[in-house]
Each structure stands twice: as structure tokens, then as C-alpha cells.
Amino acid sequence: MKKYIFGNWKLNKNQAEVSTFFATFNKQQVKSDYLVYGVAPTFLGLQLANYLKQGQTNIVAQDVCEYEHGSFTGQISVRQLNDLNINYVIVGHSEARKYLGCTDQIVNKKVAICLANDITPIICIGESLKEYKAKQTKKVLAKQLKTIFKGISVSEAKKCIIAYEPLWAIGSGKTPSLSEINGLCTYLKQVLKTLYKQTMNTPILYGGSVNNDNAIEIATQLSVDGLLIGGASLDANKFATILQHLNLWLTRK
Ligand code: PGA
């Protein structure tokens, strides 16, 4: 299976900085049969990034409204993402949950509307530090998946991507151990298998304090199908290096 590597730029980069990123990144583009990759600028950066991107780079949106039309000030619809040929969108990121009131029920609606409009949702789930310390991680993740995939058919669920991002690992410089990450990605595959009564090939990514030192060892864990990278994706050289090294590893395997 391919590895999926997405960079989440969050509230970073103005137009000039988007241009600078691609000026460097395009020169180091990785051509790979083993990787699917992309970056997620702010909504206002989508059009420029789409225009500047080259090769295999996908442009990803950071969120989408769960409704297609209507009185939802400040939101962006799937139709508008379709207009720009955006094929991936991050939904349920912990920052959207914390600051924008996103819940698992809302994520469920976002997933449904994305799938109905040929957009792949990159669904973020994860436990808090308190839950981690209380050894509640598996319980929390299983509950999240159950709600998020309610009413989503087998074939649709197979088209989704899941990003396991422990809340305490995001932007903190801390990560779970490699065996914890691998074990939880294995567990998430089992949860999906139980929910759908069949083996699912839904990719499970890891996110949270991935950097140039730990990216390859995390991404090459058996059950880890890729990475969602925040801070380390902002620098074109750093992000390209991760892609190059991972491609090399996958090519040699
Ligand atoms: P980080 O962010 O890599 O900066 O920890 C990851 C994320 O929020 O997706």
C-alpha cells in the first residue's frame, strides 16, 4: 500500500510565502509510485497553491462546512472546493474541535458530504493527555470512529483516510513511542474491521510532532500508512527531505 504524507500549514503563510514554498519545493519534487502527498494552505492560499503546484503534489483544504449551501458565515462548501479541483480535506482536526466547536457528530456530516462530492476526507481523531494517562486511548478512539462512521457505507469508508493525532503530541515535541503508534494504528484497523465486518484498507496516518528526525521511523512502522505533519511541513526543504527519504526507503524495500 502507498504511504500518504500531508502537510498541514494551519494559520501560516501569506501569498508571498506560499509562492516561496513552491519555488523551492518544486525543484525538489519527489516522483514516486509509493507516495501520495500534499500540503494544506489556508482557504485563501488554495487557489495560488493549486496554480503553483507541480507534479504529484496535492492541494488539501484544512476544513469544509457540513452543509452545501446556506447561512453559514465564515465557512467554505464542498462545491467551492470542487470548483478548485481540491480532492482532499482535513476534517475534525483537534484545533477545529477546540476553537471552532467541531464534534464527532459534525465530523460525521462532513465526511458524508465530502464523499458525496468526490473529496477524500482526512479524518483526525485522538485522545487528550488526561485520557492517555488514564489509559482510555483505545476506548476514546473506538467511540470517535463509531460516531464518525455512522451511516457511512463500506465502500465510502474505504475511500476515507484517518489521521491518529494524540492531542498531547500536537505541536508539543512529544510523541508516543513507536510501538504505541504502531499498536494504535493496528487497533484502529481492527475497530474498522469490527464496524464493517470486513478488512478495510482505509489508510491510517499518524500526526503530532513529526519532524525530520522521527518521520521515517514512524512512517515505516507496519501499521502506519503515512503522516500528517504540521510544523515540519512549513519549510519546503524539510518537507521535501522527508518525502525523498521515505521514497528511498520504500523503493529499496
Ligand atoms: P505538528 O502538528 O506536526 O506541528 O505537531 C500536527 C497537526 O496538527 O496535524
Short mmCIF file of N, CA, C and O and ligand atoms in Angstrom, two decimals, residues 8 10 93-95 165 169-172 207-210 228-232, ligand 1:
data_model
loop_
_atom_site.label_atom_id
_atom_site.label_comp_id
_atom_site.label_asym_id
_atom_site.label_seq_id
_atom_site.Cartn_x
_atom_site.Cartn_y
_atom_site.Cartn_z
N ASN A 8 0.11 20.07 7.03
CA ASN A 8 -0.97 20.97 7.46
C ASN A 8 -0.34 22.31 7.86
O ASN A 8 0.34 22.38 8.88
N LYS A 10 -1.88 25.04 8.72
CA LYS A 10 -2.65 25.79 9.73
C LYS A 10 -2.75 27.27 9.35
O LYS A 10 -2.89 27.57 8.17
N HIS A 93 -9.97 18.18 12.79
CA HIS A 93 -8.67 18.44 13.43
C HIS A 93 -8.91 18.92 14.86
O HIS A 93 -9.88 19.63 15.13
N SER A 94 -8.02 18.57 15.75
CA SER A 94 -8.25 18.90 17.17
C SER A 94 -8.36 20.40 17.38
O SER A 94 -9.06 20.85 18.29
N GLU A 95 -7.69 21.19 16.53
CA GLU A 95 -7.81 22.64 16.69
C GLU A 95 -9.19 23.13 16.24
O GLU A 95 -9.73 24.09 16.80
N GLU A 165 -4.07 11.44 15.75
CA GLU A 165 -3.24 12.52 16.29
C GLU A 165 -3.53 12.69 17.78
O GLU A 165 -4.53 13.34 18.14
N ALA A 169 0.30 15.34 21.63
CA ALA A 169 1.50 15.26 20.79
C ALA A 169 1.56 16.40 19.78
O ALA A 169 2.62 16.71 19.24
N ILE A 170 0.41 17.03 19.53
CA ILE A 170 0.37 18.08 18.50
C ILE A 170 1.13 19.32 18.97
O ILE A 170 0.80 19.91 19.99
N GLY A 171 2.16 19.67 18.23
CA GLY A 171 2.93 20.89 18.49
C GLY A 171 3.69 20.89 19.80
O GLY A 171 4.19 21.93 20.23
N SER A 172 3.79 19.74 20.46
CA SER A 172 4.40 19.71 21.80
C SER A 172 5.83 19.19 21.79
O SER A 172 6.54 19.28 22.79
N GLY A 207 -0.13 11.60 13.26
CA GLY A 207 0.24 13.02 13.29
C GLY A 207 0.50 13.48 14.71
O GLY A 207 -0.11 12.97 15.67
N GLY A 208 1.39 14.47 14.86
CA GLY A 208 1.72 15.01 16.18
C GLY A 208 3.21 15.01 16.39
O GLY A 208 3.82 13.96 16.61
N SER A 209 3.81 16.22 16.24
CA SER A 209 5.26 16.39 16.46
C SER A 209 6.13 15.49 15.57
O SER A 209 7.17 15.01 16.01
N VAL A 210 5.67 15.27 14.36
CA VAL A 210 6.54 14.57 13.39
C VAL A 210 7.55 15.59 12.89
O VAL A 210 7.20 16.73 12.58
N LEU A 228 0.59 12.98 9.04
CA LEU A 228 0.03 14.32 8.90
C LEU A 228 1.00 15.22 9.69
O LEU A 228 1.17 15.05 10.90
N ILE A 229 1.65 16.12 8.96
CA ILE A 229 2.76 16.87 9.54
C ILE A 229 2.39 18.36 9.62
O ILE A 229 2.02 18.96 8.61
N GLY A 230 2.52 18.94 10.81
CA GLY A 230 2.25 20.37 10.96
C GLY A 230 3.51 21.18 10.74
O GLY A 230 3.94 21.40 9.61
N GLY A 231 4.13 21.60 11.84
CA GLY A 231 5.30 22.48 11.80
C GLY A 231 6.36 22.12 10.77
O GLY A 231 6.85 23.00 10.04
N ALA A 232 6.70 20.85 10.68
CA ALA A 232 7.80 20.44 9.79
C ALA A 232 7.42 20.47 8.32
O ALA A 232 8.27 20.25 7.45
P1 PGA B 1 2.58 19.21 14.46
O1 PGA B 1 1.03 19.31 14.03
O2 PGA B 1 3.26 18.30 13.47
O3 PGA B 1 3.08 20.61 14.38
O4 PGA B 1 2.61 18.64 15.84
C1 PGA B 1 0.35 18.19 13.54
C2 PGA B 1 -1.07 18.53 13.25
O5 PGA B 1 -1.68 19.35 13.96
O6 PGA B 1 -1.67 17.99 12.30
#
